[in-house]
PDB file of C-alpha atoms in Angstrom:
ATOM      1  CA  MET A   1       3.784 -40.918  11.442  1.00 81.00           C
ATOM      2  CA  GLY A   2       2.142 -44.318  11.131  1.00 88.00           C
ATOM      3  CA  TYR A   3       3.923 -47.575  10.705  1.00 91.00           C
ATOM      4  CA  GLU A   4       3.886 -49.911   7.741  1.00 89.00           C
ATOM      5  CA  PHE A   5       3.094 -53.619   8.236  1.00 91.00           C
ATOM      6  CA  GLN A   6       2.820 -56.827   6.728  1.00 94.00           C
ATOM      7  CA  VAL A   7       0.544 -59.789   7.632  1.00 95.00           C
ATOM      8  CA  THR A   8       2.240 -62.888   8.680  1.00 96.00           C
ATOM      9  CA  VAL A   9       0.497 -66.277   8.585  1.00 96.00           C
ATOM     10  CA  ASP A  10       2.045 -69.464  10.132  1.00 96.00           C
ATOM     11  CA  ALA A  11       2.092 -72.272   7.787  1.00 96.00           C
ATOM     12  CA  ALA A  12       3.025 -76.021   7.614  1.00 96.00           C
ATOM     13  CA  ASP A  13       3.838 -75.555   3.916  1.00 97.00           C
ATOM     14  CA  PRO A  14       4.486 -71.898   3.389  1.00 98.00           C
ATOM     15  CA  HIS A  15       5.293 -71.994  -0.440  1.00 98.00           C
ATOM     16  CA  THR A  16       1.943 -74.114  -1.156  1.00 98.00           C
ATOM     17  CA  GLN A  17       0.070 -71.553   0.846  1.00 98.00           C
ATOM     18  CA  ALA A  18       1.499 -68.542  -0.756  1.00 98.00           C
ATOM     19  CA  LYS A  19       0.664 -69.948  -4.172  1.00 98.00           C
ATOM     20  CA  TRP A  20      -2.890 -70.872  -3.119  1.00 98.00           C
ATOM     21  CA  TRP A  21      -3.407 -67.354  -1.512  1.00 98.00           C
ATOM     22  CA  ALA A  22      -1.762 -65.392  -4.584  1.00 98.00           C
ATOM     23  CA  GLN A  23      -4.152 -67.154  -7.012  1.00 97.00           C
ATOM     24  CA  THR A  24      -7.072 -66.412  -4.617  1.00 97.00           C
ATOM     25  CA  LEU A  25      -6.251 -62.743  -4.235  1.00 96.00           C
ATOM     26  CA  GLY A  26      -5.010 -62.285  -7.890  1.00 95.00           C
ATOM     27  CA  TRP A  27      -1.574 -61.359  -6.520  1.00 97.00           C
ATOM     28  CA  ARG A  28       1.756 -62.718  -7.214  1.00 97.00           C
ATOM     29  CA  VAL A  29       4.181 -64.872  -5.156  1.00 98.00           C
ATOM     30  CA  GLU A  30       7.214 -62.756  -4.758  1.00 97.00           C
ATOM     31  CA  PRO A  31      10.058 -64.134  -6.780  1.00 97.00           C
ATOM     32  CA  SER A  32      13.001 -66.052  -5.139  1.00 97.00           C
ATOM     33  CA  ASP A  33      16.569 -64.735  -5.738  1.00 97.00           C
ATOM     34  CA  GLU A  34      18.321 -68.192  -6.208  1.00 98.00           C
ATOM     35  CA  ASP A  35      21.914 -66.480  -6.843  1.00 98.00           C
ATOM     36  CA  PHE A  36      21.466 -64.626  -3.550  1.00 98.00           C
ATOM     37  CA  ILE A  37      20.501 -67.910  -1.472  1.00 98.00           C
ATOM     38  CA  ARG A  38      23.448 -69.538  -3.106  1.00 98.00           C
ATOM     39  CA  ARG A  39      25.759 -66.776  -2.229  1.00 98.00           C
ATOM     40  CA  MET A  40      24.508 -66.980   1.500  1.00 98.00           C
ATOM     41  CA  VAL A  41      24.928 -70.665   1.648  1.00 98.00           C
ATOM     42  CA  ALA A  42      28.445 -70.511  -0.010  1.00 98.00           C
ATOM     43  CA  ALA A  43      29.334 -67.822   2.603  1.00 98.00           C
ATOM     44  CA  GLY A  44      28.250 -69.889   5.670  1.00 98.00           C
ATOM     45  CA  HIS A  45      25.458 -67.445   6.495  1.00 98.00           C
ATOM     46  CA  ALA A  46      22.755 -70.084   5.726  1.00 97.00           C
ATOM     47  CA  THR A  47      22.949 -73.875   5.337  1.00 97.00           C
ATOM     48  CA  GLU A  48      21.444 -76.068   2.526  1.00 97.00           C
ATOM     49  CA  ASP A  49      18.886 -77.327   5.277  1.00 97.00           C
ATOM     50  CA  GLU A  50      17.520 -73.829   5.235  1.00 98.00           C
ATOM     51  CA  THR A  51      16.646 -74.295   1.608  1.00 98.00           C
ATOM     52  CA  GLN A  52      14.338 -76.391  -0.503  1.00 97.00           C
ATOM     53  CA  VAL A  53      13.298 -76.420  -4.274  1.00 98.00           C
ATOM     54  CA  PHE A  54       9.654 -75.636  -4.749  1.00 98.00           C
ATOM     55  CA  GLU A  55       8.529 -76.287  -8.201  1.00 97.00           C
ATOM     56  CA  GLY A  56      11.856 -76.120  -9.708  1.00 98.00           C
ATOM     57  CA  THR A  57      12.995 -73.045  -7.999  1.00 98.00           C
ATOM     58  CA  LEU A  58      15.497 -72.775  -5.070  1.00 98.00           C
ATOM     59  CA  VAL A  59      13.706 -71.006  -2.207  1.00 98.00           C
ATOM     60  CA  TRP A  60      14.193 -70.283   1.558  1.00 98.00           C
ATOM     61  CA  LYS A  61      12.365 -73.037   3.457  1.00 98.00           C
ATOM     62  CA  LEU A  62      11.322 -70.611   6.155  1.00 97.00           C
ATOM     63  CA  GLY A  63       8.725 -68.765   4.186  1.00 97.00           C
ATOM     64  CA  ALA A  64       7.136 -67.283   0.992  1.00 98.00           C
ATOM     65  CA  ALA A  65       5.575 -63.756   0.391  1.00 98.00           C
ATOM     66  CA  ILE A  66       2.769 -62.615  -1.744  1.00 98.00           C
ATOM     67  CA  SER A  67       2.002 -58.964  -2.773  1.00 97.00           C
ATOM     68  CA  ASP A  68      -0.227 -56.984  -5.107  1.00 96.00           C
ATOM     69  CA  PRO A  69       1.870 -56.153  -8.104  1.00 93.00           C
ATOM     70  CA  GLU A  70      -0.436 -53.440  -9.174  1.00 93.00           C
ATOM     71  CA  HIS A  71      -0.826 -51.670  -5.686  1.00 93.00           C
ATOM     72  CA  GLN A  72       2.521 -51.717  -4.044  1.00 86.00           C
ATOM     73  CA  GLU A  73       1.291 -49.584  -1.062  1.00 86.00           C
ATOM     74  CA  ARG A  74      -0.720 -52.628   0.114  1.00 89.00           C
ATOM     75  CA  PRO A  75       0.679 -54.725   2.820  1.00 92.00           C
ATOM     76  CA  ARG A  76       2.405 -58.051   1.697  1.00 95.00           C
ATOM     77  CA  VAL A  77       1.401 -61.359   3.247  1.00 97.00           C
ATOM     78  CA  LEU A  78       4.225 -63.500   4.500  1.00 97.00           C
ATOM     79  CA  PHE A  79       3.605 -67.259   5.059  1.00 98.00           C
ATOM     80  CA  GLN A  80       6.163 -68.541   7.487  1.00 98.00           C
ATOM     81  CA  LEU A  81       7.076 -72.086   8.490  1.00 97.00           C
ATOM     82  CA  VAL A  82       5.978 -73.247  12.000  1.00 96.00           C
ATOM     83  CA  PRO A  83       6.420 -76.753  13.474  1.00 93.00           C
ATOM     84  CA  GLU A  84       3.042 -76.954  15.156  1.00 91.00           C
ATOM     85  CA  ALA A  85      -0.304 -77.557  13.304  1.00 86.00           C
ATOM     86  CA  LYS A  86      -3.133 -75.051  13.586  1.00 87.00           C
ATOM     87  CA  SER A  87      -5.146 -76.036  16.590  1.00 88.00           C
ATOM     88  CA  VAL A  88      -7.656 -73.116  17.553  1.00 88.00           C
ATOM     89  CA  LYS A  89      -9.697 -70.477  15.711  1.00 87.00           C
ATOM     90  CA  ASN A  90      -7.715 -67.511  14.257  1.00 87.00           C
ATOM     91  CA  ARG A  91      -8.021 -64.371  16.433  1.00 87.00           C
ATOM     92  CA  LEU A  92      -7.338 -62.235  13.253  1.00 90.00           C
ATOM     93  CA  HIS A  93      -8.669 -63.067   9.751  1.00 93.00           C
ATOM     94  CA  LEU A  94      -8.778 -61.775   6.178  1.00 94.00           C
ATOM     95  CA  ASP A  95     -11.952 -60.485   4.669  1.00 96.00           C
ATOM     96  CA  VAL A  96     -11.828 -61.017   0.830  1.00 96.00           C
ATOM     97  CA  ARG A  97     -14.150 -58.529  -0.646  1.00 95.00           C
ATOM     98  CA  VAL A  98     -15.484 -59.892  -3.935  1.00 96.00           C
ATOM     99  CA  GLY A  99     -18.737 -57.829  -4.291  1.00 92.00           C
ATOM    100  CA  GLU A 100     -21.864 -59.694  -5.442  1.00 91.00           C
ATOM    101  CA  ASP A 101     -20.211 -62.808  -6.697  1.00 93.00           C
ATOM    102  CA  LYS A 102     -19.708 -64.301  -3.182  1.00 97.00           C
ATOM    103  CA  GLN A 103     -21.230 -67.677  -3.817  1.00 97.00           C
ATOM    104  CA  ALA A 104     -19.566 -68.172  -7.064  1.00 97.00           C
ATOM    105  CA  VAL A 105     -16.011 -67.262  -5.523  1.00 97.00           C
ATOM    106  CA  ALA A 106     -16.589 -69.358  -2.489  1.00 98.00           C
ATOM    107  CA  ASP A 107     -17.534 -72.447  -4.897  1.00 98.00           C
ATOM    108  CA  ALA A 108     -14.390 -71.793  -6.926  1.00 98.00           C
ATOM    109  CA  LEU A 109     -12.311 -71.709  -3.650  1.00 98.00           C
ATOM    110  CA  VAL A 110     -13.948 -74.890  -2.426  1.00 98.00           C
ATOM    111  CA  ALA A 111     -12.891 -76.415  -5.776  1.00 98.00           C
ATOM    112  CA  ARG A 112      -9.326 -75.500  -4.887  1.00 98.00           C
ATOM    113  CA  GLY A 113      -9.107 -76.857  -1.410  1.00 98.00           C
ATOM    114  CA  ALA A 114     -11.009 -74.390   0.729  1.00 98.00           C
ATOM    115  CA  THR A 115     -13.896 -75.337   3.135  1.00 98.00           C
ATOM    116  CA  ILE A 116     -17.211 -73.315   3.872  1.00 98.00           C
ATOM    117  CA  LEU A 117     -17.499 -73.067   7.740  1.00 98.00           C
ATOM    118  CA  HIS A 118     -20.360 -70.644   8.278  1.00 96.00           C
ATOM    119  CA  ARG A 119     -22.719 -68.262   6.526  1.00 97.00           C
ATOM    120  CA  GLY A 120     -23.324 -64.919   8.280  1.00 96.00           C
ATOM    121  CA  GLN A 121     -25.698 -61.837   7.802  1.00 95.00           C
ATOM    122  CA  VAL A 122     -26.056 -58.574   9.547  1.00 97.00           C
ATOM    123  CA  GLY A 123     -29.018 -56.596   7.958  1.00 95.00           C
ATOM    124  CA  PRO A 124     -28.601 -56.539   4.113  1.00 93.00           C
ATOM    125  CA  GLN A 125     -24.723 -57.556   4.410  1.00 94.00           C
ATOM    126  CA  TRP A 126     -23.814 -61.201   4.208  1.00 96.00           C
ATOM    127  CA  TRP A 127     -20.523 -63.112   4.027  1.00 97.00           C
ATOM    128  CA  ILE A 128     -19.180 -66.729   3.768  1.00 98.00           C
ATOM    129  CA  THR A 129     -16.665 -67.638   6.473  1.00 97.00           C
ATOM    130  CA  MET A 130     -14.351 -70.262   5.111  1.00 98.00           C
ATOM    131  CA  ALA A 131     -11.052 -71.915   5.734  1.00 97.00           C
ATOM    132  CA  ASP A 132      -8.005 -72.291   3.443  1.00 97.00           C
ATOM    133  CA  PRO A 133      -6.304 -75.630   2.731  1.00 97.00           C
ATOM    134  CA  GLU A 134      -4.457 -75.477   5.982  1.00 96.00           C
ATOM    135  CA  GLY A 135      -7.404 -74.400   8.006  1.00 95.00           C
ATOM    136  CA  ASN A 136      -6.898 -70.815   8.456  1.00 95.00           C
ATOM    137  CA  GLU A 137     -10.356 -68.897   8.555  1.00 96.00           C
ATOM    138  CA  PHE A 138     -11.285 -65.991   6.210  1.00 97.00           C
ATOM    139  CA  CYS A 139     -14.309 -64.406   4.878  1.00 97.00           C
ATOM    140  CA  VAL A 140     -15.570 -64.003   1.416  1.00 98.00           C
ATOM    141  CA  SER A 141     -17.679 -60.739   1.857  1.00 96.00           C
TER     142      SER A 141
END
């Protein structure tokens, strides 16, 4: 039997990263359960310092997840708060497969805060290596 998994990405601002990636992939940010958060704080299982308000919603400060609402079998992506900034190249990255519109998609992502790092090609296959607003590498392929 195989295991299920999620992809976890370290982030300085997990909620902003989750919003950016949800828009990029056409996914959704998983909704926050504000009542549950309030109950956990009231019961002493969490503190107010572990929460924040993001775009008017009470959320856990530690992270935010995105998922594909149409394909629940796909792994979710969790953006988790870390204290240190990104300092080296990723050892793992996402390939966002967009078909023939690679350049148009890359241009739209640049307009939203991404950076083009490299263009690659092997035979007829080509891709654009980019960085998201926090510097995490990914490819548009």
